[in-house]
Amino acid sequence: MSDIPVKNILEAALLAAGRPLTLEQMQGLFDLTEQPEKGALREALDELSSDYEVRGLELKEVASGWRIQVRKDMTQWVSRLWEERPAKYTRAFLETLAIIAYRQPITRGEIENIRGVSVSTNIMKSLQEREWVRVVGHRDVPGRPAMYGTTREFLDYFNLKSLDELPTLAELRDIDSINVELDLGVPGQFSADQEAADLDITAMPNDSDIVAHIPLAVEQDASGDTSQTLH
Amino acid sequence: MSDIPVKNILEAALLAAGRPLTLEQMQGLFDLTEQPEKGALREALDELSSDYEVRGLELKEVASGWRIQVRKDMTQWVSRLWEERPAKYTRAFLETLAIIAYRQPITRGEIENIRGVSVSTNIMKSLQEREWVRVVGHRDVPGRPAMYGTTREFLDYFNLKSLDELPTLAELRDIDSINVELDLGVPGQFSADQEAADLDITAMPNDSDIVAHIPLAVEQDASGDTSQTLH
Amino acid sequence: MSETQTAPKSTADNPQQTEMPFAVVLGEPYTQLPQDLYIPPDALEVFLEAFEGPLDLLLYLIRRQNLDVLNIPVAEITRQYMDYIGMMQELRLEVAAEYLVMAAMLAEIKSRMLLPRPVEDDMDEDDPRAELVRRLQEYERYKQAAEDIDELPRMQRDLLPCSVPAPERQQAQTFPDVELKEILLAFKDVLKRAEMFKHHQITMEPLSVRERMSGILNLVSADEFLDFTQLFTIEEGRMGVVVTFLAVLELIKESLLEMIQAEPFAAIYVKARGAQLHKEIQYEDELPADKAAEA
């Protein structure tokens, strides 16, 4: 050995062991004639410890000896090693999100009416965890069900300035036109003619549609059955 | 992050992983917005590598990525941690492995042809259990025998990045070549103008013997009947 | 292969070895075989186990005499080979079939070498040893490669993997990626299905009004009144104001908004209907502070 520092040997042994080592076990690494005193080992461990101060590791004495471990402040990166790639969202998730986007504010019951099947609590939870959907109020009917709407994060994620950039219903009916529209790279266009963010609301492709549709909505509402308007 | 050096993060992650990590996996440790370029990662790895020069560790790129390992010169101490000596492999095992490594994809029958003896089922089984060898296909001949190839684990285990790093295989010499050499018949030249690969074969313990044989052969060759000279 | 076990005793008990010179070295007839060629019978069993087959044994015989594989003295090597096989059988060791096949091959080569061949023949092609030489070389290169691989620094024996424990794994939350198109396609399916179930057209309000409805619900609270005019942003222009107004009307129709005017031409105030609303809205931190503080 001679020219190899004790701390190098200890470091290599601690890293290779994958378990804590006692001072006796560390002594056992050396030939009988060359075994360092425990004091010398402690010194070497101290050196190692201060070497680690500028790094992502630390030397720690635990019940069963000494071990090298990753420092806590490294967790945010290191824990990604074990992150599972998330599965894809289910069809039900996407449908629910789409319905909320187009029909907000909307209650879960109303979503279920549209989808024709019940919406699981998990879906509503994960939509909110993702911060794409939030409760925007409660409908004033028995049970006061929560009404859901989409968030700014939802718009940001899909690179939309406002919901109006979603294809209109008419366009949706023709799936090919959706493809064209998406392929055209709508976002670029919008970044070009931006002034104030507020302008987006009025700068819609078909302003006339707003005016045209309003009476319809009001008319349906006038029937006194709000849920009817949703189908 | 900001003030934590990339190399610290990489070191912590590589040690925590306990397995090789690819550059992509290292990038995946960071937030999308903070992901270092591969060039930056390589730089950080280089730094880490030179940090290790004064220590008992090394950073090595093998087939599955980069890993931190205890250097060979530390094994004499560190291996004392384990009572069991690492397994030695039999010649039959190593020869079979070598033939698969250099000649893959190859069937068991072809391995047997080269070795001149049958290959035991145990060897094939344990090569596969170690995950050094796997079936990579089936030869399109009667019986559709399995073809074997080596795995990434094999390369990792032998500290290799790719099959190119395997030791160079000795060149085969055609039986004509000896006759050509004999015609030249200049002993000194024989060793001088040999390619390195040829030397492997001719580099026998006593060079004097090589020299000794050449005149013999030439003398015999001069008789015009090579076969006669051989007895 | 264990060389120590192959140490020679003497050649005295093998008198036939001196019968003829088997090689001429530097013009001198070479009548003595290298002494270490012979193996004491008691070591034979161990010795034979060290061979990986007939090719390995042949290579051993050739290499022990420092002969070139390309130029094998077939008769001599065959005789030595047969001696070993004979000893194996004498010792009642089971001789693997491969050894016997090789013995036959050697015998055949030997006899072909003895046949005179026309001089004009291309002797390389005709060399009866060619196939054997090829196989010997082929085997030898992999035998060497196996030794080389054995020499490579390898994990566990020469190199050790490092690993350290990491802090408690905090499972960072990751989400699947979604393309807008996926949502649109999903919605299209919903529409189709809805049409099938309901047998009537789905009508859609303009999304800007829907969006504004959500926005207004965010602004108002159930506890405090908000100046009606605060809902409008003049900078949005006429169309923006219209959208907001329509959204307010819609919210009132849906009983989500309450509007109060103390007297004609007085300020109009709005508040959300229902007490729970407040909690939810307070939770949203994207509510602009100036508007939240209003009223």
mmCIF file of C-alpha atoms in Angstrom, chain B residues 87-170:
data_model
loop_
_atom_site.group_PDB
_atom_site.id
_atom_site.type_symbol
_atom_site.label_atom_id
_atom_site.label_comp_id
_atom_site.label_asym_id
_atom_site.label_seq_id
_atom_site.Cartn_x
_atom_site.Cartn_y
_atom_site.Cartn_z
ATOM 1 C CA ALA B 87 -15.856 -17.073 -9.349
ATOM 2 C CA LYS B 88 -13.250 -18.347 -11.754
ATOM 3 C CA TYR B 89 -14.534 -19.467 -15.055
ATOM 4 C CA THR B 90 -13.560 -22.730 -16.690
ATOM 5 C CA ARG B 91 -11.788 -22.739 -20.008
ATOM 6 C CA ALA B 92 -14.785 -24.342 -21.647
ATOM 7 C CA PHE B 93 -16.971 -21.523 -20.368
ATOM 8 C CA LEU B 94 -14.594 -18.787 -21.454
ATOM 9 C CA GLU B 95 -13.930 -20.316 -24.857
ATOM 10 C CA THR B 96 -17.618 -20.667 -25.538
ATOM 11 C CA LEU B 97 -18.161 -17.078 -24.445
ATOM 12 C CA ALA B 98 -15.275 -15.879 -26.612
ATOM 13 C CA ILE B 99 -16.569 -17.675 -29.690
ATOM 14 C CA ILE B 100 -20.036 -16.204 -29.183
ATOM 15 C CA ALA B 101 -18.598 -12.746 -28.585
ATOM 16 C CA TYR B 102 -16.468 -12.730 -31.728
ATOM 17 C CA ARG B 103 -18.644 -14.787 -34.022
ATOM 18 C CA GLN B 104 -22.197 -13.794 -33.078
ATOM 19 C CA PRO B 105 -24.771 -14.618 -34.158
ATOM 20 C CA ILE B 106 -23.736 -18.234 -33.908
ATOM 21 C CA THR B 107 -25.454 -21.544 -33.252
ATOM 22 C CA ARG B 108 -24.379 -24.087 -30.721
ATOM 23 C CA GLY B 109 -23.440 -26.461 -33.531
ATOM 24 C CA GLU B 110 -21.131 -23.858 -35.022
ATOM 25 C CA ILE B 111 -19.499 -23.300 -31.646
ATOM 26 C CA GLU B 112 -18.934 -27.031 -31.380
ATOM 27 C CA ASN B 113 -17.363 -27.086 -34.822
ATOM 28 C CA ILE B 114 -14.834 -24.498 -33.784
ATOM 29 C CA ARG B 115 -14.046 -26.040 -30.434
ATOM 30 C CA GLY B 116 -13.969 -29.581 -31.775
ATOM 31 C CA VAL B 117 -15.987 -30.842 -28.818
ATOM 32 C CA SER B 118 -19.571 -30.639 -27.743
ATOM 33 C CA VAL B 119 -20.653 -27.667 -25.688
ATOM 34 C CA SER B 120 -22.393 -28.654 -22.507
ATOM 35 C CA THR B 121 -25.920 -27.536 -21.906
ATOM 36 C CA ASN B 122 -24.833 -26.269 -18.512
ATOM 37 C CA ILE B 123 -22.469 -23.782 -20.051
ATOM 38 C CA MET B 124 -25.083 -22.420 -22.398
ATOM 39 C CA LYS B 125 -27.509 -22.219 -19.511
ATOM 40 C CA SER B 126 -25.204 -20.412 -17.171
ATOM 41 C CA LEU B 127 -24.120 -17.959 -19.862
ATOM 42 C CA GLN B 128 -27.754 -17.094 -20.316
ATOM 43 C CA GLU B 129 -28.519 -17.010 -16.620
ATOM 44 C CA ARG B 130 -25.779 -14.468 -16.176
ATOM 45 C CA GLU B 131 -27.421 -12.524 -18.959
ATOM 46 C CA TRP B 132 -24.182 -12.369 -20.875
ATOM 47 C CA VAL B 133 -25.587 -14.332 -23.768
ATOM 48 C CA ARG B 134 -29.032 -14.546 -25.226
ATOM 49 C CA VAL B 135 -30.826 -16.095 -28.151
ATOM 50 C CA VAL B 136 -30.878 -13.498 -30.890
ATOM 51 C CA GLY B 137 -32.685 -15.489 -33.538
ATOM 52 C CA HIS B 138 -32.893 -18.802 -35.278
ATOM 53 C CA ARG B 139 -30.894 -19.967 -38.213
ATOM 54 C CA ASP B 140 -33.035 -20.719 -41.211
ATOM 55 C CA VAL B 141 -31.905 -24.300 -41.636
ATOM 56 C CA PRO B 142 -33.590 -27.574 -40.705
ATOM 57 C CA GLY B 143 -34.235 -27.666 -36.983
ATOM 58 C CA ARG B 144 -34.075 -23.863 -36.850
ATOM 59 C CA PRO B 145 -31.286 -23.865 -34.273
ATOM 60 C CA ALA B 146 -31.057 -20.893 -31.932
ATOM 61 C CA MET B 147 -28.398 -18.312 -32.673
ATOM 62 C CA TYR B 148 -26.653 -16.717 -29.748
ATOM 63 C CA GLY B 149 -25.216 -13.272 -29.218
ATOM 64 C CA THR B 150 -23.762 -11.344 -26.313
ATOM 65 C CA THR B 151 -25.635 -8.751 -24.312
ATOM 66 C CA ARG B 152 -24.983 -5.285 -22.986
ATOM 67 C CA GLU B 153 -24.549 -6.855 -19.555
ATOM 68 C CA PHE B 154 -21.639 -8.863 -20.913
ATOM 69 C CA LEU B 155 -19.918 -5.700 -22.100
ATOM 70 C CA ASP B 156 -20.683 -3.915 -18.844
ATOM 71 C CA TYR B 157 -19.254 -6.748 -16.824
ATOM 72 C CA PHE B 158 -16.019 -6.810 -18.765
ATOM 73 C CA ASN B 159 -15.678 -3.058 -18.610
ATOM 74 C CA LEU B 160 -16.267 -2.598 -22.326
ATOM 75 C CA LYS B 161 -18.200 0.033 -24.196
ATOM 76 C CA SER B 162 -18.695 -1.996 -27.346
ATOM 77 C CA LEU B 163 -17.603 -5.215 -29.002
ATOM 78 C CA ASP B 164 -14.938 -3.239 -30.851
ATOM 79 C CA GLU B 165 -13.076 -2.989 -27.587
ATOM 80 C CA LEU B 166 -12.627 -6.731 -27.326
ATOM 81 C CA PRO B 167 -9.004 -7.829 -27.624
ATOM 82 C CA THR B 168 -7.973 -8.215 -31.244
ATOM 83 C CA LEU B 169 -8.455 -11.674 -32.592
ATOM 84 C CA ALA B 170 -5.364 -13.350 -34.000
#
